[in-house]
mmCIF file of N, CA and C in Angstrom:
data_model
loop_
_atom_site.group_PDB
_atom_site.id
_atom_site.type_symbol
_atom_site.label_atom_id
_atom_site.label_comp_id
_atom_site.label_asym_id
_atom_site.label_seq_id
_atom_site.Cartn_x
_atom_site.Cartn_y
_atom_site.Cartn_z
ATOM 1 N N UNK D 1 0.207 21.987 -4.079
ATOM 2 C CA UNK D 1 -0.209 20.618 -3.839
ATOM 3 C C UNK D 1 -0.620 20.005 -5.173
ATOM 4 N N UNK D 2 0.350 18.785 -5.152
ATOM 5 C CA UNK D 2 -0.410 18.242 -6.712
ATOM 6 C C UNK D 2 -1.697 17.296 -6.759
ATOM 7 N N UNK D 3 -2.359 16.820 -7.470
ATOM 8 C CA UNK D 3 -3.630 16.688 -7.986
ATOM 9 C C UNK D 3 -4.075 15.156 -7.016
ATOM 10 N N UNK D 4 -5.334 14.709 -6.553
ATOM 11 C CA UNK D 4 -5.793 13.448 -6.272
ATOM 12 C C UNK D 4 -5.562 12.443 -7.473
ATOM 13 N N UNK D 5 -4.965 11.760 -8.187
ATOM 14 C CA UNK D 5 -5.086 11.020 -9.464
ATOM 15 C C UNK D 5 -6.136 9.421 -8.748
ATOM 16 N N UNK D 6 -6.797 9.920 -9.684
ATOM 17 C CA UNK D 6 -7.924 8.689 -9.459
ATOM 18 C C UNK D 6 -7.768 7.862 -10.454
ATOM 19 N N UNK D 7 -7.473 6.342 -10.725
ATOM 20 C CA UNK D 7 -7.172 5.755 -11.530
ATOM 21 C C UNK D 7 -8.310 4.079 -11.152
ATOM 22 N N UNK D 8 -8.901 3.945 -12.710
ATOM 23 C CA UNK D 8 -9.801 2.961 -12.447
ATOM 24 C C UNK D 8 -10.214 2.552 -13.733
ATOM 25 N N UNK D 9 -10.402 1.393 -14.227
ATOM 26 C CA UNK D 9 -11.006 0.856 -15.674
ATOM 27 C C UNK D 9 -12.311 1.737 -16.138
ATOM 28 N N UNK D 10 -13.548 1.728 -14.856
ATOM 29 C CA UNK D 10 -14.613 2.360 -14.869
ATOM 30 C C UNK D 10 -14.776 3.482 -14.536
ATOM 31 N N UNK D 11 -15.446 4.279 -16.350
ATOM 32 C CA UNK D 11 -15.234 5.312 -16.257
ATOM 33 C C UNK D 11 -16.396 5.786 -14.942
ATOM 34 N N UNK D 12 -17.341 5.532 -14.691
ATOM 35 C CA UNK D 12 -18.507 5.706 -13.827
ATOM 36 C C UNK D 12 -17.485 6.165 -12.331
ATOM 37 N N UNK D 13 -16.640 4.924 -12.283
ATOM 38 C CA UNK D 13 -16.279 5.866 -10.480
ATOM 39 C C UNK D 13 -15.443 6.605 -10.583
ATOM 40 N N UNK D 14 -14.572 6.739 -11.742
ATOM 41 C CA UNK D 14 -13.746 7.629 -12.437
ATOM 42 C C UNK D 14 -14.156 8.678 -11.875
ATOM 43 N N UNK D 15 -15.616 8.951 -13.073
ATOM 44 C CA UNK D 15 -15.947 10.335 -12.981
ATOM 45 C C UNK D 15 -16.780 10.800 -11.753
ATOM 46 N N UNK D 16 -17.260 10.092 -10.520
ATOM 47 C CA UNK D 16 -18.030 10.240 -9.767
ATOM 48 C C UNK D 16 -17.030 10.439 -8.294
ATOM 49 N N UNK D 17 -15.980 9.757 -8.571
ATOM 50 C CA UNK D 17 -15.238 9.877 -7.493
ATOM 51 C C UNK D 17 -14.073 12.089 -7.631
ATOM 52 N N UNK D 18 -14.211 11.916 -9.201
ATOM 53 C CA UNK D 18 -13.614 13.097 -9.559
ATOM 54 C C UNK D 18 -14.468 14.209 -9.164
ATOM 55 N N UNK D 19 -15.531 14.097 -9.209
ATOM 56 C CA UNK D 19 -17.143 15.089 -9.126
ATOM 57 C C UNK D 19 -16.910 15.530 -7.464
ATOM 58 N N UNK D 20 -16.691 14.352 -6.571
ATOM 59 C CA UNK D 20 -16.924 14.140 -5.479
ATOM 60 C C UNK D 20 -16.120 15.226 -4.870
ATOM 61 N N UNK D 21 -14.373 14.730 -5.216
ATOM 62 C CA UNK D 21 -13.371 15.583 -4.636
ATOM 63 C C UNK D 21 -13.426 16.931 -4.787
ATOM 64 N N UNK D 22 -13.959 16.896 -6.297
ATOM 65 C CA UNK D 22 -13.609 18.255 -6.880
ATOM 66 C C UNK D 22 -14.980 19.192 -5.877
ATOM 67 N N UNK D 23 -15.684 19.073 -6.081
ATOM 68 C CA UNK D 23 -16.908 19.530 -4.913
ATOM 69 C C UNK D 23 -16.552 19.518 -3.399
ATOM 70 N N UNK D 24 -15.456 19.204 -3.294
ATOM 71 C CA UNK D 24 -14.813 19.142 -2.065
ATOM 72 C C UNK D 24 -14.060 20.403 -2.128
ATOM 73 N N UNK D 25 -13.550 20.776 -3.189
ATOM 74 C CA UNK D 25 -12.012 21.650 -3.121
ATOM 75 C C UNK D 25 -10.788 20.702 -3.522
ATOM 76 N N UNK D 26 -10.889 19.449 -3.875
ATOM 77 C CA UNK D 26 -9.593 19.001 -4.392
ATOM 78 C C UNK D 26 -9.307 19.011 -6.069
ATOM 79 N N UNK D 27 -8.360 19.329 -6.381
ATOM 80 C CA UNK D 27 -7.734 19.605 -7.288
ATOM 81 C C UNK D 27 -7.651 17.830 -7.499
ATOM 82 N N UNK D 28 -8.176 17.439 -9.101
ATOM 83 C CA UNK D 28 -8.439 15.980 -9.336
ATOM 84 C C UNK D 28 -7.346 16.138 -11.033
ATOM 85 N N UNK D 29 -6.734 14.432 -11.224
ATOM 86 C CA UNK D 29 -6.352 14.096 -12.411
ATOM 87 C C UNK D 29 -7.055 12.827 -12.588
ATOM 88 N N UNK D 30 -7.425 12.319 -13.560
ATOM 89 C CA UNK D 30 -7.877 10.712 -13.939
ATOM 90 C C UNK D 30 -7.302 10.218 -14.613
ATOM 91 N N UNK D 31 -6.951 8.323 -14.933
ATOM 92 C CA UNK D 31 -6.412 7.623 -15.520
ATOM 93 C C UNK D 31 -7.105 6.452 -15.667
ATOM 94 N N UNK D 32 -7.647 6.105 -17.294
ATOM 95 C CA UNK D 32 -8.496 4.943 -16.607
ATOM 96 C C UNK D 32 -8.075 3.268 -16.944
ATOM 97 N N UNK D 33 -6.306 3.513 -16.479
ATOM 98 C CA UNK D 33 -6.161 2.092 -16.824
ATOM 99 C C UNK D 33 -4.228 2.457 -16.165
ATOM 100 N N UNK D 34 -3.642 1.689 -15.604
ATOM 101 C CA UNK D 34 -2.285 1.892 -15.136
ATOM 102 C C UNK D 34 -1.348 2.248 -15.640
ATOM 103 N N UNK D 35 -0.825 2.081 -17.275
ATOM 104 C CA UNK D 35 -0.301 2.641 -17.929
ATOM 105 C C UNK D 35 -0.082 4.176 -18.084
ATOM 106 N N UNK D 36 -1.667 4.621 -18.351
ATOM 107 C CA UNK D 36 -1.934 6.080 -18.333
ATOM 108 C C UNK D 36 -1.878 6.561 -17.023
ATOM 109 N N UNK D 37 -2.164 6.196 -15.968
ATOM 110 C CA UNK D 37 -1.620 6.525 -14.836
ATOM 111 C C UNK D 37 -0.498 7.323 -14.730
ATOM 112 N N UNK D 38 0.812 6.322 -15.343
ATOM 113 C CA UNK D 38 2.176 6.382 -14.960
ATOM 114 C C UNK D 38 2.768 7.936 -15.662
ATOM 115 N N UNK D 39 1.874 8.083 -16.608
ATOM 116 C CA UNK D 39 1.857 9.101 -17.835
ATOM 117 C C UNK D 39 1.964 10.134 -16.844
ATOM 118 N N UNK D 40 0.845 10.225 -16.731
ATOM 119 C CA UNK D 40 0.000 11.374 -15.512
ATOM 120 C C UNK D 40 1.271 11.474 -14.372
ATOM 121 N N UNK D 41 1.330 10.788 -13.553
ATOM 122 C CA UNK D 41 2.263 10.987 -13.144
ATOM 123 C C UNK D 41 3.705 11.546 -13.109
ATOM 124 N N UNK D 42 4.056 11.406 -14.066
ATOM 125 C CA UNK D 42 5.088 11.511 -14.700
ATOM 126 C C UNK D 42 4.996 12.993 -15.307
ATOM 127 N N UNK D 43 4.025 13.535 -15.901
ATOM 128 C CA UNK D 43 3.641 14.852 -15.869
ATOM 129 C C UNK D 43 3.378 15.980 -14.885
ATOM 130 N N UNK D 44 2.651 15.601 -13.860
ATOM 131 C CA UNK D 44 2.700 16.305 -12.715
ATOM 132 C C UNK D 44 2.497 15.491 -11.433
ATOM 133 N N UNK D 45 3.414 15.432 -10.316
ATOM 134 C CA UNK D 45 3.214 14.449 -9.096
ATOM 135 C C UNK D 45 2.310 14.819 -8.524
ATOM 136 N N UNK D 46 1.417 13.434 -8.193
ATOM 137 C CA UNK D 46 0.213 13.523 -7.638
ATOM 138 C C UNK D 46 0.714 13.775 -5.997
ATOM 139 N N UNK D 47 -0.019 14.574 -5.072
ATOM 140 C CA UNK D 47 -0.444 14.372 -3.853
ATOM 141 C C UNK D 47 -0.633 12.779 -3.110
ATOM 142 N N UNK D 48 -1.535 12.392 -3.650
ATOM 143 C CA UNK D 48 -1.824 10.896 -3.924
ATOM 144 C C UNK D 48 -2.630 10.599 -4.681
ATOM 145 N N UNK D 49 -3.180 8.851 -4.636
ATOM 146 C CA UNK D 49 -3.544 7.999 -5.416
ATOM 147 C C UNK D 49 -4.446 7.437 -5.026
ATOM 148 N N UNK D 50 -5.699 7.080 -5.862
ATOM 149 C CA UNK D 50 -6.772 6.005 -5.489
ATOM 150 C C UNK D 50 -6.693 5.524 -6.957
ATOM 151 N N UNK D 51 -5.721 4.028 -6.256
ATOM 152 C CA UNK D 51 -5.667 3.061 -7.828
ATOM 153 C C UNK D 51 -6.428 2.038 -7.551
ATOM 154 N N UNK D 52 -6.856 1.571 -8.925
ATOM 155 C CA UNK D 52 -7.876 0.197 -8.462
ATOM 156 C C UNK D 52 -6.807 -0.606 -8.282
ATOM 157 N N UNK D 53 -7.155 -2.150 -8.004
ATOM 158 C CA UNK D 53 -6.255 -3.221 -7.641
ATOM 159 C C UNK D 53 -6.804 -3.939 -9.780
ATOM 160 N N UNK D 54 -7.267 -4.064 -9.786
ATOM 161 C CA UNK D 54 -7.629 -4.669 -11.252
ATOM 162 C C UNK D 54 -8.479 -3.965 -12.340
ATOM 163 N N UNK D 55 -6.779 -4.008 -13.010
ATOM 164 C CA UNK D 55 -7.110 -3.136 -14.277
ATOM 165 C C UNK D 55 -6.670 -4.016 -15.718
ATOM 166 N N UNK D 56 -7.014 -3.586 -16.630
ATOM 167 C CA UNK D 56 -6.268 -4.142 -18.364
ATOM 168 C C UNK D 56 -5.204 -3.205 -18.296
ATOM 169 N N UNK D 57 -4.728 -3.246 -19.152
ATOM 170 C CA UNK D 57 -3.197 -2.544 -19.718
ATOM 171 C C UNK D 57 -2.279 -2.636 -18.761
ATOM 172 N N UNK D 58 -2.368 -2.181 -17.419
ATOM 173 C CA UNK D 58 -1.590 -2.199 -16.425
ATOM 174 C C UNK D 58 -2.314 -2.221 -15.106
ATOM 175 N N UNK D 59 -2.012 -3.603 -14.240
ATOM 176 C CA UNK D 59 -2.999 -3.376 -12.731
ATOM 177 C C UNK D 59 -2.363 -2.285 -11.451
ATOM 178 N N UNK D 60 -2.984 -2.375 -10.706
ATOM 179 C CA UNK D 60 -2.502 -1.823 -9.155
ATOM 180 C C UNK D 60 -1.206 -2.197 -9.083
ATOM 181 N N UNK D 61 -1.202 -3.333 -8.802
ATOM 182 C CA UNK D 61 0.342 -4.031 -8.475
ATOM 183 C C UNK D 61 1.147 -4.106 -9.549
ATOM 184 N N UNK D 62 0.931 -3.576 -10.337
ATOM 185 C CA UNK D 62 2.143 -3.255 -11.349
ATOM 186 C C UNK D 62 2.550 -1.943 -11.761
ATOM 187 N N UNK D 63 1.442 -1.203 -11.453
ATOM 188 C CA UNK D 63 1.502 0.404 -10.728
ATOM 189 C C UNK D 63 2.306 0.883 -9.965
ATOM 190 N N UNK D 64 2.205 0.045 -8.953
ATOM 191 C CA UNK D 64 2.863 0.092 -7.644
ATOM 192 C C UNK D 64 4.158 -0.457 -7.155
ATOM 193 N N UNK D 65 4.253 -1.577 -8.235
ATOM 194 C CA UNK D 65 6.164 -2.150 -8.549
ATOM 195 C C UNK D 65 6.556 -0.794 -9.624
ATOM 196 N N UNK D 66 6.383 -0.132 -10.084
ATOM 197 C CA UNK D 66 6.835 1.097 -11.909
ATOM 198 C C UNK D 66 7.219 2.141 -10.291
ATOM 199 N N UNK D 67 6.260 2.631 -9.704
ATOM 200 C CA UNK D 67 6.363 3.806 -8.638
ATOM 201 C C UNK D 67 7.162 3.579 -7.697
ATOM 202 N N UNK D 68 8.054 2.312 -7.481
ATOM 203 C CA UNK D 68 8.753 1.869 -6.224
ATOM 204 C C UNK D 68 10.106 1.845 -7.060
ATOM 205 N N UNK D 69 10.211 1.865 -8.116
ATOM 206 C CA UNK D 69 11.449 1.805 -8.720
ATOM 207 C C UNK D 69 11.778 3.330 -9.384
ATOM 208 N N UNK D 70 10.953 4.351 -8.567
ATOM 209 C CA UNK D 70 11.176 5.866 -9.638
ATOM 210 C C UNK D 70 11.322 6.520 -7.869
ATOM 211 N N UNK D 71 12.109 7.414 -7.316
ATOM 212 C CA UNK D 71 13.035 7.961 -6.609
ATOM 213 C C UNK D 71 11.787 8.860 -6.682
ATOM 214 N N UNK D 72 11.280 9.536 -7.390
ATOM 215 C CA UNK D 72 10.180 11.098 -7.780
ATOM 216 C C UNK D 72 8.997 10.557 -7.286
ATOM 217 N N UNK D 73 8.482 8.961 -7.520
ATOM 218 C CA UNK D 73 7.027 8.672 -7.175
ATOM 219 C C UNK D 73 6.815 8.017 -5.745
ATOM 220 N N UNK D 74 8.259 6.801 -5.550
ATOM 221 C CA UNK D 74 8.072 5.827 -3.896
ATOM 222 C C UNK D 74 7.242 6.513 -2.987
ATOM 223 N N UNK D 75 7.314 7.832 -2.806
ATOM 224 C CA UNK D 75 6.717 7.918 -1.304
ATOM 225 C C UNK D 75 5.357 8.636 -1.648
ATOM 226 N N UNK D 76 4.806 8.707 -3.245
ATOM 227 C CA UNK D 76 3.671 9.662 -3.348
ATOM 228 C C UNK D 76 2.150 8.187 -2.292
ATOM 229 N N UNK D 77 1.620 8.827 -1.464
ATOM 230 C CA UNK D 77 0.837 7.975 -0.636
ATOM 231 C C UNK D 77 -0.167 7.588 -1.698
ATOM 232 N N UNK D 78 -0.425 5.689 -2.085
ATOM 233 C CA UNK D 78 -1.199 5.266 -2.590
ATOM 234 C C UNK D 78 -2.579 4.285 -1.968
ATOM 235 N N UNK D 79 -3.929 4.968 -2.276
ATOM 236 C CA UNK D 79 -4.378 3.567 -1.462
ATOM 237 C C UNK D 79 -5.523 2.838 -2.290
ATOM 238 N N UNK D 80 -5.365 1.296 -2.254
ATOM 239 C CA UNK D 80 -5.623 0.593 -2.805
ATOM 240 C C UNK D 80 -7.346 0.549 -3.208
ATOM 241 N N UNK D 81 -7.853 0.326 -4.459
ATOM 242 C CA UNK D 81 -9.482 0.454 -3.991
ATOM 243 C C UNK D 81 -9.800 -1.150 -4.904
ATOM 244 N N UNK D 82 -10.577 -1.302 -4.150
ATOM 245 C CA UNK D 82 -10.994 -3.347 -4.935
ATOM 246 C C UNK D 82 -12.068 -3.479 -4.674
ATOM 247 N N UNK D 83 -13.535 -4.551 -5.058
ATOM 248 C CA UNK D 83 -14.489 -5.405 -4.364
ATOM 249 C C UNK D 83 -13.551 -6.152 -3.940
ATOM 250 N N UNK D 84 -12.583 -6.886 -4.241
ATOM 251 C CA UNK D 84 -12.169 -7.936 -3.303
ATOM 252 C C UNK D 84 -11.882 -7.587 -2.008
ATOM 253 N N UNK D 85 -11.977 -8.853 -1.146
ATOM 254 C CA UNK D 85 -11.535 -8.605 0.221
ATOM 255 C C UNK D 85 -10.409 -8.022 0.324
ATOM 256 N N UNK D 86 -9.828 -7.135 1.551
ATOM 257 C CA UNK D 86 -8.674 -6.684 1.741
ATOM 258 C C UNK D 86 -7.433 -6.720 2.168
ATOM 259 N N UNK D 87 -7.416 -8.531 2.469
ATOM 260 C CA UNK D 87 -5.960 -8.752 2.933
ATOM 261 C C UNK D 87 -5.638 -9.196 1.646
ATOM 262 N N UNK D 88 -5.542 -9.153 0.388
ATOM 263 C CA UNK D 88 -4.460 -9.222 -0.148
ATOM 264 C C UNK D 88 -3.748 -7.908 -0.445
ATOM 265 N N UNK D 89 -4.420 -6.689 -0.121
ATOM 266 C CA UNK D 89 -3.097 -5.566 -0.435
ATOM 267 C C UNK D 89 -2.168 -5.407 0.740
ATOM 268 N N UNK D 90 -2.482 -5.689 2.006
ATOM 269 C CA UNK D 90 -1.618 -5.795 2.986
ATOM 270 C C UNK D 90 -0.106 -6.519 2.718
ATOM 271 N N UNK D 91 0.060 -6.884 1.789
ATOM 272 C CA UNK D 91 1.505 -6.886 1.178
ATOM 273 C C UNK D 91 2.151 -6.011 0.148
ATOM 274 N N UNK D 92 0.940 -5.092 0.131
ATOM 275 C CA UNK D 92 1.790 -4.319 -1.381
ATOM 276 C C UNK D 92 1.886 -2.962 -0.011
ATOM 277 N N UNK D 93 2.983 -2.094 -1.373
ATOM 278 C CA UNK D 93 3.440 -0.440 -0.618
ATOM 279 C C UNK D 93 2.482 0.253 -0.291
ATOM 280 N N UNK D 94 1.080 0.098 0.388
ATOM 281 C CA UNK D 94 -0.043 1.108 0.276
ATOM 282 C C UNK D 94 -0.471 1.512 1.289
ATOM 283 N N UNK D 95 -0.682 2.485 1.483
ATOM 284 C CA UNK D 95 -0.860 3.431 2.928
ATOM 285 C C UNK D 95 -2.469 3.110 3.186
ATOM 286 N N UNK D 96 -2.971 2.478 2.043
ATOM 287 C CA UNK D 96 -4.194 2.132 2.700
ATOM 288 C C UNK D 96 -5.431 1.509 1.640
ATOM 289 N N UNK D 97 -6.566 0.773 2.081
ATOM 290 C CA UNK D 97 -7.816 0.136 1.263
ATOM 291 C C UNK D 97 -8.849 0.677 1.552
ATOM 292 N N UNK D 98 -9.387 0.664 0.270
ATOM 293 C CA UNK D 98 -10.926 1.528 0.402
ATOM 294 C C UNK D 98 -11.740 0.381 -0.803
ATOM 295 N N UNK D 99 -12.670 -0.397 0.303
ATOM 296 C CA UNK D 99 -13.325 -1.482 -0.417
ATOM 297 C C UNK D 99 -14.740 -0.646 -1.161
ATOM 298 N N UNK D 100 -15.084 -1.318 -2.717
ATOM 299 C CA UNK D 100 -15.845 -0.732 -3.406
ATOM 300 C C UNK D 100 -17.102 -1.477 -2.797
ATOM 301 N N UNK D 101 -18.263 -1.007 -3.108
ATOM 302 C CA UNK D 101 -18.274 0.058 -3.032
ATOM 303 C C UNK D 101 -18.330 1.102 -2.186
ATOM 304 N N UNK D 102 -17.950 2.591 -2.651
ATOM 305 C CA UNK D 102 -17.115 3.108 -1.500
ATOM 306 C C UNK D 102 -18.413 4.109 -0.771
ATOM 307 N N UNK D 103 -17.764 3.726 0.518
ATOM 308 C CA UNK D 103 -18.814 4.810 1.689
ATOM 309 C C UNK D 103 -18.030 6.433 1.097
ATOM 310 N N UNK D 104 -18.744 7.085 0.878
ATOM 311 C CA UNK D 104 -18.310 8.593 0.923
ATOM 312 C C UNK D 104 -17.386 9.516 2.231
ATOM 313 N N UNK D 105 -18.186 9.159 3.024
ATOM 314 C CA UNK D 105 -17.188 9.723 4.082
ATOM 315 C C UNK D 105 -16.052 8.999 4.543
ATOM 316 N N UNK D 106 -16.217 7.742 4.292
ATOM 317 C CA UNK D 106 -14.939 6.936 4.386
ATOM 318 C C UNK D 106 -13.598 7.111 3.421
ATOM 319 N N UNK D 107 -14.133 7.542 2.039
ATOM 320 C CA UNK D 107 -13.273 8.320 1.027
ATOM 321 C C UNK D 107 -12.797 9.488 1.068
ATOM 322 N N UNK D 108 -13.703 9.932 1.793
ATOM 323 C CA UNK D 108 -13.479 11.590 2.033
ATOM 324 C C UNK D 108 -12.169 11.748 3.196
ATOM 325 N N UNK D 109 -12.985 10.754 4.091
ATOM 326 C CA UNK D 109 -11.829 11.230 5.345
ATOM 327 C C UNK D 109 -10.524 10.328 5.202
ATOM 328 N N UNK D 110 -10.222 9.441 4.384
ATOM 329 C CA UNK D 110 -9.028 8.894 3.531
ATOM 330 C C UNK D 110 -8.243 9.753 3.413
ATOM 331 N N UNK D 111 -8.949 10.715 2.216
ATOM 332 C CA UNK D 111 -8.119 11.663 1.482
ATOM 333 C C UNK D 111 -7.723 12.991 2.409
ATOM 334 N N UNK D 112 -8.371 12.962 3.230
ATOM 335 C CA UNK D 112 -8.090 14.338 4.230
ATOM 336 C C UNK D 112 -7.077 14.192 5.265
ATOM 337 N N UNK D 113 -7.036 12.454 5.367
ATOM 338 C CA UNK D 113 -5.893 12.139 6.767
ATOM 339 C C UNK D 113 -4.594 11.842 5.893
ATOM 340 N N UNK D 114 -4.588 11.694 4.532
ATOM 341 C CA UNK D 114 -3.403 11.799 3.517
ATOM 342 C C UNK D 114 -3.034 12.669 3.457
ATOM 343 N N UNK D 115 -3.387 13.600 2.816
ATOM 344 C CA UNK D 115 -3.198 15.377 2.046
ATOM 345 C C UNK D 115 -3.592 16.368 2.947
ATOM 346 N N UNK D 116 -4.234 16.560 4.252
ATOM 347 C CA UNK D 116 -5.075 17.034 4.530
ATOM 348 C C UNK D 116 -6.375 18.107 4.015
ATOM 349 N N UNK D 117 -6.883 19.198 4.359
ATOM 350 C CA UNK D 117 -8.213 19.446 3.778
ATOM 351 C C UNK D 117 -7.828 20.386 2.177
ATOM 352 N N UNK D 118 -8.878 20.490 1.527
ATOM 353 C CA UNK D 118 -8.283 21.298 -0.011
ATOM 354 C C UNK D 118 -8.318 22.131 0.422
ATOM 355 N N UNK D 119 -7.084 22.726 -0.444
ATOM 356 C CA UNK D 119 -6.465 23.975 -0.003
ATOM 357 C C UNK D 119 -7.563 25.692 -0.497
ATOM 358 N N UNK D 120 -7.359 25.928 0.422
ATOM 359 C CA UNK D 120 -8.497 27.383 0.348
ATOM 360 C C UNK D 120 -8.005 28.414 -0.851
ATOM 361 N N UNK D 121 -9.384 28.431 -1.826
ATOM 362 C CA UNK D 121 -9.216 29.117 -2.886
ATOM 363 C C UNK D 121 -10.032 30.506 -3.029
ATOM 364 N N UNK D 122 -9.801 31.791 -3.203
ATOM 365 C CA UNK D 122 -10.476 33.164 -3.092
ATOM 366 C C UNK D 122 -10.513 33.265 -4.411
#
C-alpha cells in the first residue's frame, strides 16, 4: 500500500496531520505546495491524497487537472481540504471534503473508508 500524501502550504497541519496518521499505523508522504506534490507522486503512488484547495506554486485544482491527464495517477482517491465552504469542490474529480479545521475522527474515518485500516505491522 502506498503512502497517505498530505499536501498543504502549512507546515503546522502538514506535520500534525502526518503525526496523526502515522500514530495510527499509516504509512505518510508530505508536500507542502502542488508542484512538489506531483514529484512525490511521481516517485511512489500514493494510496491517496489530502490536498489543500489553496496553495502558491501549484493549487488543488491544478493538482487535480496534472493527475487527470497521467493514466498512473486518475483514479489515486483525492479529497479536498479548505476553510472555504464546500460546494465549490463538488465540481472537481474528488472523492471527497474535509473542511479545516479538521475534526479528527472525521479525518480518521475519511482515510479508513478510502484505504481501509493501516496495514498490520509485527
Amino acid at each position: 500500500m502506498g503512502p497517505v500524501l498530505i499536501v498543504d502550504d502549512e507546515f503546522g497541519i502538514v506535520e500534525a496531520v502526518r503525526d496523526l496518521l502515522s500514530d495510527e499505523g499509516y504509512r505518510t508522504a508530505t508536500a507542502l505546495n502542488g508542484r512538489e506534490a506531483l514529484e512525490r507522486m511521481r516517485q511512489e503512488r500514493p494510496s491517496m491524497i489530502l490536498l489543500d484547495y489553496m496553495m502558491p506554486v501549484l493549487n488543488g485544482p491544478g493538482v487535480l487537472e496534472s493527475m487527470q491527464k497521467d493514466p498512473a495517477l486518475r483514479d489515486v482517491p483525492v479529497v479536498m481540504m479548505s476553510a472555504s465552504p464546500p460546494d465549490f469542490w463538488q465540481h472537481l474529480p474528488c472523492a471527497g471534503f474535509l473542511p479545516k479545521p479538521f475534526d479528527i475522527e472525521q479525518l480518521l474515518g475519511m482515510v479508513r473508508r478510502m484505504i481501509g485500516p493501516p496495514p498490520v505491522t509485527h
